[in-house]
JSON list of C-alpha atoms in Angstrom, two decimals:
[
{"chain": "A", "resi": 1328, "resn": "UNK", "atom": "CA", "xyz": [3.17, 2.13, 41.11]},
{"chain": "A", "resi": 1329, "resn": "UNK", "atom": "CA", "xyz": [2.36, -1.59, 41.91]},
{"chain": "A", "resi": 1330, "resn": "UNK", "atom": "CA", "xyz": [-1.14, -0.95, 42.00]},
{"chain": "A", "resi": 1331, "resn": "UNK", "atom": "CA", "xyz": [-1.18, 0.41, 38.56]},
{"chain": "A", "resi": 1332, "resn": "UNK", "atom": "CA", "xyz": [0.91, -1.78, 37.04]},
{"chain": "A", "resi": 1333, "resn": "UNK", "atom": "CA", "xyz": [-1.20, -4.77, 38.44]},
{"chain": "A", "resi": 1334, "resn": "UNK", "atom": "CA", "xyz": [-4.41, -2.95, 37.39]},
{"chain": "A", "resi": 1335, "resn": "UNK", "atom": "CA", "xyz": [-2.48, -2.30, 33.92]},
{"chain": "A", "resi": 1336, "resn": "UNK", "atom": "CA", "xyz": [-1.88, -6.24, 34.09]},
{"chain": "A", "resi": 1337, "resn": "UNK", "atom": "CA", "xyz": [-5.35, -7.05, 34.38]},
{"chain": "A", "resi": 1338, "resn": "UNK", "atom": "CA", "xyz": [-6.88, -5.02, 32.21]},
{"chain": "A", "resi": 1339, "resn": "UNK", "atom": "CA", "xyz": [-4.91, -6.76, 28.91]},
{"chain": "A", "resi": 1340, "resn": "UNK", "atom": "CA", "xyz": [-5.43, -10.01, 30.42]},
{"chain": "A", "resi": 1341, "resn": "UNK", "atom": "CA", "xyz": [-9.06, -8.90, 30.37]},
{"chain": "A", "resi": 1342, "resn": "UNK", "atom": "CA", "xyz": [-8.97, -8.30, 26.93]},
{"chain": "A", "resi": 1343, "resn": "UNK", "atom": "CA", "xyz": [-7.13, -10.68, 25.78]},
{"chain": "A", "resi": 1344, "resn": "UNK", "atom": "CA", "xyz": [-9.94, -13.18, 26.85]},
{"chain": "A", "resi": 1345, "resn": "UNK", "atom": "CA", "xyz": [-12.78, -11.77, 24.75]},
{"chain": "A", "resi": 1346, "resn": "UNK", "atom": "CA", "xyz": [-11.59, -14.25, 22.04]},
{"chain": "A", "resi": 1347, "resn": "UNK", "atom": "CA", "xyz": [-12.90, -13.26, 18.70]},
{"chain": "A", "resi": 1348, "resn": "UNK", "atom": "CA", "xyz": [-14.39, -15.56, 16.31]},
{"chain": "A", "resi": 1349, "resn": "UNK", "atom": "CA", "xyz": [-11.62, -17.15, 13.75]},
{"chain": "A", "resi": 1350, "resn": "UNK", "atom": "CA", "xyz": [-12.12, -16.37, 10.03]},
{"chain": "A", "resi": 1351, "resn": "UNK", "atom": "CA", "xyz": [-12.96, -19.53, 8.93]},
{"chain": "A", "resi": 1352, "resn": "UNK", "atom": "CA", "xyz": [-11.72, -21.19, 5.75]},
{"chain": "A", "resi": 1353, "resn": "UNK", "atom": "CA", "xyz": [-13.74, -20.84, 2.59]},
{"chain": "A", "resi": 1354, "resn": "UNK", "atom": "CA", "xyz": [-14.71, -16.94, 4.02]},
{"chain": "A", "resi": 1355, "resn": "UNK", "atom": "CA", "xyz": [-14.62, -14.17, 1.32]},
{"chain": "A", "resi": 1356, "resn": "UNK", "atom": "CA", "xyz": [-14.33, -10.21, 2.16]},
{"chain": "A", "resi": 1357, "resn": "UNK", "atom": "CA", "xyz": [-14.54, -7.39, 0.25]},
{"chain": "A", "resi": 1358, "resn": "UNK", "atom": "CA", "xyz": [-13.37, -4.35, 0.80]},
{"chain": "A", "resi": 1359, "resn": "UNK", "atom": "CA", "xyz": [-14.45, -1.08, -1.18]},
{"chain": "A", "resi": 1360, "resn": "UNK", "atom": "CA", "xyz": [-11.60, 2.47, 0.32]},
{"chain": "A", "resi": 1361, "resn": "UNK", "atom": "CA", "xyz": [-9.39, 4.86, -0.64]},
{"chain": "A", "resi": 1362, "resn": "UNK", "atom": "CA", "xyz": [-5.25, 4.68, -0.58]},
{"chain": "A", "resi": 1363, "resn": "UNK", "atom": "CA", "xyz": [-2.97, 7.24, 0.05]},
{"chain": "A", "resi": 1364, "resn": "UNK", "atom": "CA", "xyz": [0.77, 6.71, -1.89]},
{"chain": "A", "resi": 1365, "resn": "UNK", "atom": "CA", "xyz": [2.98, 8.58, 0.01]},
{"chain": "A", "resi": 1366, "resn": "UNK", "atom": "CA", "xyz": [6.99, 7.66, -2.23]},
{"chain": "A", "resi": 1367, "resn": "UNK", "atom": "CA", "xyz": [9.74, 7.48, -0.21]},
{"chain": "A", "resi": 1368, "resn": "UNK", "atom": "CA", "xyz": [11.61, 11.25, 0.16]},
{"chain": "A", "resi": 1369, "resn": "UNK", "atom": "CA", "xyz": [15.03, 10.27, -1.42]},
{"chain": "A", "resi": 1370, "resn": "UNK", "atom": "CA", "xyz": [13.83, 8.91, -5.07]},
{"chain": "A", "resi": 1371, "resn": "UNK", "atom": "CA", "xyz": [17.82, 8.52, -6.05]},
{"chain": "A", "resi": 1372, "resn": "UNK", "atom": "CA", "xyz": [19.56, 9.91, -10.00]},
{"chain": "A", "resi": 1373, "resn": "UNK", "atom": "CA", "xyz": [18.65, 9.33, -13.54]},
{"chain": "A", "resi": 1374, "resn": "UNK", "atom": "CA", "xyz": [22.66, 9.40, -14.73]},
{"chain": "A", "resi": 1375, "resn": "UNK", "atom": "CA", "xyz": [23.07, 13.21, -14.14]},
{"chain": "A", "resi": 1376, "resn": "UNK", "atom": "CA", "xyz": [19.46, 14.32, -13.13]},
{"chain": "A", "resi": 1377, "resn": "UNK", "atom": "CA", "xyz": [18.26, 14.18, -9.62]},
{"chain": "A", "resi": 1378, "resn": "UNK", "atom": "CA", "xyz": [15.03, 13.11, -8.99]},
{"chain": "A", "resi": 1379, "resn": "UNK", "atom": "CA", "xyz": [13.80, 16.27, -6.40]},
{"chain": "A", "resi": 1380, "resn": "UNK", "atom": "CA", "xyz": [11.21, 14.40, -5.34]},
{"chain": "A", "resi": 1381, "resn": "UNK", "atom": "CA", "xyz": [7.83, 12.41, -6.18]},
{"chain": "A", "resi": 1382, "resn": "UNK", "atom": "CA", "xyz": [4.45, 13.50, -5.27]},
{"chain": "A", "resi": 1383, "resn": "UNK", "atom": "CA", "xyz": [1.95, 11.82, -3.27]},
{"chain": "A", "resi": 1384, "resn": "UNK", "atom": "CA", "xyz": [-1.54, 10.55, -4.69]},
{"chain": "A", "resi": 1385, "resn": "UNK", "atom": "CA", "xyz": [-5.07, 9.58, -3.47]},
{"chain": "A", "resi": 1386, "resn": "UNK", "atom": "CA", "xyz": [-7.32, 7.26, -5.54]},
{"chain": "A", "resi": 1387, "resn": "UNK", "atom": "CA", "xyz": [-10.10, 4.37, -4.83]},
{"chain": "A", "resi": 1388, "resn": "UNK", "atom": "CA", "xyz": [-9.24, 1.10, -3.86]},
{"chain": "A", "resi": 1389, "resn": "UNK", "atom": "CA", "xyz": [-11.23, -2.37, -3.95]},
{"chain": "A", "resi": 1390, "resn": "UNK", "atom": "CA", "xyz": [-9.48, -5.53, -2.17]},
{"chain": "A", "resi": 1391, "resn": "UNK", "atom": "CA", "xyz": [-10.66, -9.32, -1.85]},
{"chain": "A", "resi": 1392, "resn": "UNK", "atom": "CA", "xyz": [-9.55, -12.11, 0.13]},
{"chain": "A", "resi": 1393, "resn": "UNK", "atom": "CA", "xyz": [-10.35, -15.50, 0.57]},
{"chain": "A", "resi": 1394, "resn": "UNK", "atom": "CA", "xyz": [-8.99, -17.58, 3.47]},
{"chain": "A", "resi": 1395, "resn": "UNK", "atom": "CA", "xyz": [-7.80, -20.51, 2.25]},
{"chain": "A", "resi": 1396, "resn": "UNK", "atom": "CA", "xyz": [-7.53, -22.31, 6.10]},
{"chain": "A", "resi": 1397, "resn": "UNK", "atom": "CA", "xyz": [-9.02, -20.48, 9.24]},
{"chain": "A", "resi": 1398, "resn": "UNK", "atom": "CA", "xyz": [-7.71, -16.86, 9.98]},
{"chain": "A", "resi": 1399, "resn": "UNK", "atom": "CA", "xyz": [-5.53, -17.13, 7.06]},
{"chain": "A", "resi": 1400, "resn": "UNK", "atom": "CA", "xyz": [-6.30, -15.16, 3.55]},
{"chain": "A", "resi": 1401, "resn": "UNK", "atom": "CA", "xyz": [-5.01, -14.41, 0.50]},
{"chain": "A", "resi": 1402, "resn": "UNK", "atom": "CA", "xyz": [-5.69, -10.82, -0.80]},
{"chain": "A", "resi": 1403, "resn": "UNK", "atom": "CA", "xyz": [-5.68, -9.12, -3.94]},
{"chain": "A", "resi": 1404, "resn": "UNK", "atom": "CA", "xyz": [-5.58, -5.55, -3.73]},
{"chain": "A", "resi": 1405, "resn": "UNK", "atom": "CA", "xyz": [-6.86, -3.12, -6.89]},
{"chain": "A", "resi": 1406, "resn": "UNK", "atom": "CA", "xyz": [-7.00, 0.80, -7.53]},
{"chain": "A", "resi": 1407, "resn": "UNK", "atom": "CA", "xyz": [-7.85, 3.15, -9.96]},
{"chain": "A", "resi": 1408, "resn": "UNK", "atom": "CA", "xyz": [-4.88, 4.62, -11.75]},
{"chain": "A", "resi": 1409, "resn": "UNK", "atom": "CA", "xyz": [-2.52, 6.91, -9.48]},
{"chain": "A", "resi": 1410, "resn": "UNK", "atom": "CA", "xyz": [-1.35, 10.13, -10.96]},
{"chain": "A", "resi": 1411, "resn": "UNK", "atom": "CA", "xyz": [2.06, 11.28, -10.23]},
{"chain": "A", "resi": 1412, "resn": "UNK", "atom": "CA", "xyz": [3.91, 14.75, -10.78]},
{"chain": "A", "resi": 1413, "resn": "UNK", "atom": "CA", "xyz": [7.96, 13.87, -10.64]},
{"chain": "A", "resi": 1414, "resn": "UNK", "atom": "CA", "xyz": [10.03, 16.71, -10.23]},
{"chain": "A", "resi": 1415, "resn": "UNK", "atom": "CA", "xyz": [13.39, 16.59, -11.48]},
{"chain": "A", "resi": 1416, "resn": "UNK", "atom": "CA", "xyz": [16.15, 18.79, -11.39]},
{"chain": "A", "resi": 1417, "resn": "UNK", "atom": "CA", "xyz": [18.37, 18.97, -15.09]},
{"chain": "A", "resi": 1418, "resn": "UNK", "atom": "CA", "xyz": [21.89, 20.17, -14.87]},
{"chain": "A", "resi": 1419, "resn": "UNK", "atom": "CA", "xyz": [21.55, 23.43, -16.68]},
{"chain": "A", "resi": 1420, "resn": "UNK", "atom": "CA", "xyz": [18.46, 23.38, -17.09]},
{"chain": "A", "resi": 1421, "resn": "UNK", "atom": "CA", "xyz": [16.57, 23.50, -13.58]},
{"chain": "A", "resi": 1422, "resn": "UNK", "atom": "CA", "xyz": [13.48, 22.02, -12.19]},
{"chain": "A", "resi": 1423, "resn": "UNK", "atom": "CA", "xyz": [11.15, 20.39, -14.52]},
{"chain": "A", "resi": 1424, "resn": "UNK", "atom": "CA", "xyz": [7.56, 18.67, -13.88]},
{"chain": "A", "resi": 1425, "resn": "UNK", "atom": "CA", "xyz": [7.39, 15.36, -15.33]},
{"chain": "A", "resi": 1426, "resn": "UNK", "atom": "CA", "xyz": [4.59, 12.75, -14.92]},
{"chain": "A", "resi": 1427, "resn": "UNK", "atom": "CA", "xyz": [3.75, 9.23, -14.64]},
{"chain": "A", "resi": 1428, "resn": "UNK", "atom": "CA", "xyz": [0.63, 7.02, -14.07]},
{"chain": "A", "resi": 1429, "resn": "UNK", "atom": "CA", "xyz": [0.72, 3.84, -12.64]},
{"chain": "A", "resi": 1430, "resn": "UNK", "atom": "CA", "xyz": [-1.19, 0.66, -11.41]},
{"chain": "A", "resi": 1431, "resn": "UNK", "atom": "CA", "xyz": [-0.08, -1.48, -8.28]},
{"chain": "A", "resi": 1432, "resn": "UNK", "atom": "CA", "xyz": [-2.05, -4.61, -7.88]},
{"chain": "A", "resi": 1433, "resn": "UNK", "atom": "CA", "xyz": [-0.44, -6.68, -4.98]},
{"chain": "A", "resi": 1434, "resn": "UNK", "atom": "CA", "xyz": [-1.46, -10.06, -3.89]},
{"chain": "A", "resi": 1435, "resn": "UNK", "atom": "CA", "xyz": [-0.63, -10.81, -0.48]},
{"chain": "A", "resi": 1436, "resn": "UNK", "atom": "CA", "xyz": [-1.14, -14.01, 1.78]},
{"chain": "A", "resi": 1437, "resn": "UNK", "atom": "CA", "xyz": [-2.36, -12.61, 5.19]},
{"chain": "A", "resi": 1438, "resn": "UNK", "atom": "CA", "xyz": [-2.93, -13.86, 8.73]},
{"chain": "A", "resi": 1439, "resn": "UNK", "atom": "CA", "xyz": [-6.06, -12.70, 11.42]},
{"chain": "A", "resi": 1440, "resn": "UNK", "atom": "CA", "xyz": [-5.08, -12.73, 14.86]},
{"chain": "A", "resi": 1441, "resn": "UNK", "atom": "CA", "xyz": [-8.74, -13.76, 16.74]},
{"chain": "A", "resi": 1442, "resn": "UNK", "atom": "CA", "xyz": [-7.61, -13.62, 20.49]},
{"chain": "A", "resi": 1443, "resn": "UNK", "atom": "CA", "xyz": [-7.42, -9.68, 21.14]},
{"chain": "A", "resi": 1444, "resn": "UNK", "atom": "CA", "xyz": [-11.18, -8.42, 21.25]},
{"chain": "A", "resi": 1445, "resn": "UNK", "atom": "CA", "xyz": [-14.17, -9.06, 19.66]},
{"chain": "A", "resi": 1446, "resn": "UNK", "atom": "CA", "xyz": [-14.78, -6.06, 17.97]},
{"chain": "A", "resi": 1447, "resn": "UNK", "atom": "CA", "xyz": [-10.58, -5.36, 16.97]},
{"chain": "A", "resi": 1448, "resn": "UNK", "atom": "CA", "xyz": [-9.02, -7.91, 14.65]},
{"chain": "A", "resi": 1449, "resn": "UNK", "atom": "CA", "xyz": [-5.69, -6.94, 13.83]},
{"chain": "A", "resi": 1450, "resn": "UNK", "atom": "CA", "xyz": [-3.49, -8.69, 10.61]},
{"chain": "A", "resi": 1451, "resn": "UNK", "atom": "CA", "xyz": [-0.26, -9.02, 8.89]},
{"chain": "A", "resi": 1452, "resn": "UNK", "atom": "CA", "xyz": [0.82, -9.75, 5.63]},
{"chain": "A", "resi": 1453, "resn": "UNK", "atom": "CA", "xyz": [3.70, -10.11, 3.03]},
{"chain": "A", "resi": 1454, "resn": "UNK", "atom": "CA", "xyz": [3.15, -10.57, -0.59]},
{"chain": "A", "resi": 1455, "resn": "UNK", "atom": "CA", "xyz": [3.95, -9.52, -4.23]},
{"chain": "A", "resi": 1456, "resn": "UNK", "atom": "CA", "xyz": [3.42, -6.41, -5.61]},
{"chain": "A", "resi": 1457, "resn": "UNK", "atom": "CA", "xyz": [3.55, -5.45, -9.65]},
{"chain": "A", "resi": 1458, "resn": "UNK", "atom": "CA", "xyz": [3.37, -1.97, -10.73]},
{"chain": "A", "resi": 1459, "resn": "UNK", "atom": "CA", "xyz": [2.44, -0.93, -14.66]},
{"chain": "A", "resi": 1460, "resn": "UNK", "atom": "CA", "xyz": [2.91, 2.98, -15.52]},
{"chain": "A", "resi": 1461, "resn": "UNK", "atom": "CA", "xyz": [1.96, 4.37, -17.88]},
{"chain": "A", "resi": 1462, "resn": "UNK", "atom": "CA", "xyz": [1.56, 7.53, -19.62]},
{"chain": "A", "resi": 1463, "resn": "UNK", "atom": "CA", "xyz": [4.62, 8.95, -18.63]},
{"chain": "A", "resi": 1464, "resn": "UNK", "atom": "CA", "xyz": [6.10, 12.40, -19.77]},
{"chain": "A", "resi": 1465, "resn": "UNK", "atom": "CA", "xyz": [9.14, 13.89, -19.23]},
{"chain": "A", "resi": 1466, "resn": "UNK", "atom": "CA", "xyz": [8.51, 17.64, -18.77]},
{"chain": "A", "resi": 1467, "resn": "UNK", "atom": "CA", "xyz": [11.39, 18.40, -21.65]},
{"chain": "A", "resi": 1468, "resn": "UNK", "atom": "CA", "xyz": [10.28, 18.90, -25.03]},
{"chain": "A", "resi": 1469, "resn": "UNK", "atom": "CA", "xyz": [11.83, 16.32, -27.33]},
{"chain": "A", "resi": 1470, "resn": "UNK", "atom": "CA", "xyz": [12.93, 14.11, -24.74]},
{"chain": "A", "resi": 1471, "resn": "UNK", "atom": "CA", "xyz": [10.71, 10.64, -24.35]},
{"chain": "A", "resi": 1472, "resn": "UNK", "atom": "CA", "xyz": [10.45, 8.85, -20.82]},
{"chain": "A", "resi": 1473, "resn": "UNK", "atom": "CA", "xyz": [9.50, 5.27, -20.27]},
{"chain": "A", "resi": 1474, "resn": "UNK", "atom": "CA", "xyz": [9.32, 3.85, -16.40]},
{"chain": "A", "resi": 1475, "resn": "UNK", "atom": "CA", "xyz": [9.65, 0.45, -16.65]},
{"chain": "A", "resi": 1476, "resn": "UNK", "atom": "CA", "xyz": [6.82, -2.12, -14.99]},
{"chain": "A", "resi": 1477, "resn": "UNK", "atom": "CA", "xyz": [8.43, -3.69, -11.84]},
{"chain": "A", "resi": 1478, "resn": "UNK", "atom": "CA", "xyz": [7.79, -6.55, -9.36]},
{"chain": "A", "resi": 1479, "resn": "UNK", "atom": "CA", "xyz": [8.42, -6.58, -5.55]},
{"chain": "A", "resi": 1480, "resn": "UNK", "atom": "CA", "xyz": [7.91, -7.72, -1.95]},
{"chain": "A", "resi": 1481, "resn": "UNK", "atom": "CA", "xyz": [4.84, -5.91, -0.43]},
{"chain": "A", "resi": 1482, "resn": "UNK", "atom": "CA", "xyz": [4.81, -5.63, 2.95]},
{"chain": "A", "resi": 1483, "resn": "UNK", "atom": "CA", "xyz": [1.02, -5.08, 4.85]},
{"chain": "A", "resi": 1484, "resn": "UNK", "atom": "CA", "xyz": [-0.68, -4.67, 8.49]},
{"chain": "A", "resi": 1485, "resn": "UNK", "atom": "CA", "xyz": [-4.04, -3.11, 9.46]},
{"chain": "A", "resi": 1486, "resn": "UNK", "atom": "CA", "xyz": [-6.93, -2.96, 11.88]},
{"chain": "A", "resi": 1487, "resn": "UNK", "atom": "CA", "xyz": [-10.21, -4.45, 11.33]},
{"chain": "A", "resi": 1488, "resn": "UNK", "atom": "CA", "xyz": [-12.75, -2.46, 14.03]},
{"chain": "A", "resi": 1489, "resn": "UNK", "atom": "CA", "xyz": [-16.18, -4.77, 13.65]},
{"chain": "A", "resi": 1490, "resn": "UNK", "atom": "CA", "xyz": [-19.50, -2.67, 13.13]},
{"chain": "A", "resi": 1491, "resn": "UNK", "atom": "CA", "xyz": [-21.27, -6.36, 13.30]},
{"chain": "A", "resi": 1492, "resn": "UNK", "atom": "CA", "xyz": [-20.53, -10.03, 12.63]},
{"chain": "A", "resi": 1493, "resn": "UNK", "atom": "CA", "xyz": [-20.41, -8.99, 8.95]},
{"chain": "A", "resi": 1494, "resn": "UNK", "atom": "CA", "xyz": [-18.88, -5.89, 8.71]},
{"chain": "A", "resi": 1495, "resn": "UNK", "atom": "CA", "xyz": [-16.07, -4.00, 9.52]},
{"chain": "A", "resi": 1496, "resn": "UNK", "atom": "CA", "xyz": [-13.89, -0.49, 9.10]},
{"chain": "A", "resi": 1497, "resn": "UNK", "atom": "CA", "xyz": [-10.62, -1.35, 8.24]},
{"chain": "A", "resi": 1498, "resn": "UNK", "atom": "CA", "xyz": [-7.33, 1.44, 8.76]},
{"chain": "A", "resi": 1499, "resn": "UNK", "atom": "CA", "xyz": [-4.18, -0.31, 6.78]},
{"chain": "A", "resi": 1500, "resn": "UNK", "atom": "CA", "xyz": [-0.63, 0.26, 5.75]},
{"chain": "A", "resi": 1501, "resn": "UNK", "atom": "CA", "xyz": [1.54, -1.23, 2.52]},
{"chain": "A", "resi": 1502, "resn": "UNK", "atom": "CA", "xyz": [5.03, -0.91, 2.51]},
{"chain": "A", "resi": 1503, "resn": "UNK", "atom": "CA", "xyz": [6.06, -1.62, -1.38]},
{"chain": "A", "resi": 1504, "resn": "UNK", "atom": "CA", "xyz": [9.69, -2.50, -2.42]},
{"chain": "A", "resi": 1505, "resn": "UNK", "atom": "CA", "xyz": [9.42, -0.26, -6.12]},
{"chain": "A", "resi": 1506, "resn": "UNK", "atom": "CA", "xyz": [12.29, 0.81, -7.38]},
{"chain": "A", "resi": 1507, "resn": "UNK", "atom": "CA", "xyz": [11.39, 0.77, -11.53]},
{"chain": "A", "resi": 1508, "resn": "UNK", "atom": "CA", "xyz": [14.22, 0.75, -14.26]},
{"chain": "A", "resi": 1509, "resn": "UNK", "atom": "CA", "xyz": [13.93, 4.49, -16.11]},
{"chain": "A", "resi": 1510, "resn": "UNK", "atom": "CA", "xyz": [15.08, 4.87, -19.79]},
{"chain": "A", "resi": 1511, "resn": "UNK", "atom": "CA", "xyz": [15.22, 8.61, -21.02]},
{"chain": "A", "resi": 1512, "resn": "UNK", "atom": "CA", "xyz": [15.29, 9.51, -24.62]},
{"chain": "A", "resi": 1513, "resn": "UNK", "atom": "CA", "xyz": [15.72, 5.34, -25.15]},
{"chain": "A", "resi": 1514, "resn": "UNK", "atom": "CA", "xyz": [18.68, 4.92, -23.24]},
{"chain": "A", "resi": 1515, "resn": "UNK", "atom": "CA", "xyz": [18.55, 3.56, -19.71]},
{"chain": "A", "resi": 1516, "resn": "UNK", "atom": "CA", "xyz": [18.71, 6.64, -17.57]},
{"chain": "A", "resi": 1517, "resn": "UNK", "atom": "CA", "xyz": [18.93, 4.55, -13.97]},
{"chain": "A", "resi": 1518, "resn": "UNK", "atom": "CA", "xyz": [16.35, 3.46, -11.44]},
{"chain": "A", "resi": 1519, "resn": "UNK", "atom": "CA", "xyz": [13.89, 5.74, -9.40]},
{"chain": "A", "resi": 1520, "resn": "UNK", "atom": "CA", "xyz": [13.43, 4.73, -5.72]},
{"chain": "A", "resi": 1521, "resn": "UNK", "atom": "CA", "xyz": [9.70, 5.12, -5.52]},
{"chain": "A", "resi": 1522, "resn": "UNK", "atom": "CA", "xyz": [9.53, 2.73, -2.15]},
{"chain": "A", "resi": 1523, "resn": "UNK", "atom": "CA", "xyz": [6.02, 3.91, -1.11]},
{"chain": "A", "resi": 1524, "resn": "UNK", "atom": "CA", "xyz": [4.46, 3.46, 1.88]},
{"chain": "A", "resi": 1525, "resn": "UNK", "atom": "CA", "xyz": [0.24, 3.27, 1.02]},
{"chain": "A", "resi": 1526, "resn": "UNK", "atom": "CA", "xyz": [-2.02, 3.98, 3.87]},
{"chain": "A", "resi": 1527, "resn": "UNK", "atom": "CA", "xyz": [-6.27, 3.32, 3.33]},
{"chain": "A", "resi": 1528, "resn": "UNK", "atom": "CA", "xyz": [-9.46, 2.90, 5.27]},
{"chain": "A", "resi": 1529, "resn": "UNK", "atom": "CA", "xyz": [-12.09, 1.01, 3.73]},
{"chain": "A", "resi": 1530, "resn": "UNK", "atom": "CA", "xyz": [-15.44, -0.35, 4.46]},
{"chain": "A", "resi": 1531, "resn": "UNK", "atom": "CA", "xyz": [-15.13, -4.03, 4.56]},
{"chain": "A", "resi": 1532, "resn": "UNK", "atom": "CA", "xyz": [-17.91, -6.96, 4.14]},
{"chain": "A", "resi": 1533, "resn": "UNK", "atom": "CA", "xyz": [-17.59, -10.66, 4.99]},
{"chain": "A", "resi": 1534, "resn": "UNK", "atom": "CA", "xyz": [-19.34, -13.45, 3.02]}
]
């Protein structure tokens, strides 16, 4: 057991000194992917309708980031519109399928950590997120639905595995703080805990 452990020891210690380049300040990236928006599983009531639950959506992705000092960025992330089916359950009425779209650029200021290995740079990050939907229908004939836009914290941490000194694959995760005032029929209905969690992989260039 005290073999292994030391061997155990010495392999980290090992990799911990193949010190990575830093990201140095003034360095763009680009990053062209695909997200996955996976909502949180308990979406909370609209007054006396339950949201059931909120479907999960794939669509293209396109971040950049700039690092304003060495290993440190500032990101701006960008999608195509996600599409959403929201089923909702109506008090004598039943289920019901109603829809949203939505946009969720987030800006986040990010750190590089440069002393794991030279071909894994792992990050962190915490930032701002703003969603817009749009597009929205209810599922009930006569009865209007508007999702209110919404800002908050954004939550981020990935992987960057290096092809070569330029590029890289990069396997992320977003945790988003939405939950969007709802108004039904123009009166405010409550707010939907969306709370997604966003998981990509993208094919990342450095400048």
């Amino acid at each position: 057991m005290i073999k292994r452990q030391a061997l155990l020891m010495a392999a980290v210690a090992a990799g911990l000194s193949m010190t990575a380049m830093a990201e140095t300040a003034g360095t763009w990236t680009v990053g062209v992917g695909v997200g996955h928006v996976e909502p949180d599983s308990k979406n909370g009531n609209l007054g006396d309708i339950r949201i059931d639950h909120i479907d999960p959506d794939v669509r293209p992705t396109l971040t950049a980031e700039y690092f304003v000092a060495d290993n440190v960025g500032v990101e701006l992330l960008a999608a195509l519109p996600f599409h959403h089916d929201i089923i909702i359950d109506i008090p004598n009425v039943g289920m019901r399928e109603a829809k949203t779209q939505l946009l969720p650029p987030t800006l986040s200021l990010q750190y590089h950590f440069d002393n794991v290995h030279a071909n894994v740079k792992p990050f962190v990050g915490v930032g701002a997120n703003y969603t817009t939907f749009f597009k929205e229908r209810s599922g009930v004939e006569g009865l209007d639905m508007e999702i209110k836009d919404s800002w908050g914290v954004a939550g981020h941490a990935g992987i960057d595995f290096k092809i070569n000194e330029t590029d890289a694959v990069r396997l992320d995760a977003r945790y988003i703080d939405l939950e969007p005032d709802v108004k039904l029929g123009g009166e405010d209905a409550g707010t939907a805990e969306i709370n997604p969690w966003v998981y990509g992989i993208s094919y990342v260039q450095r400048f």
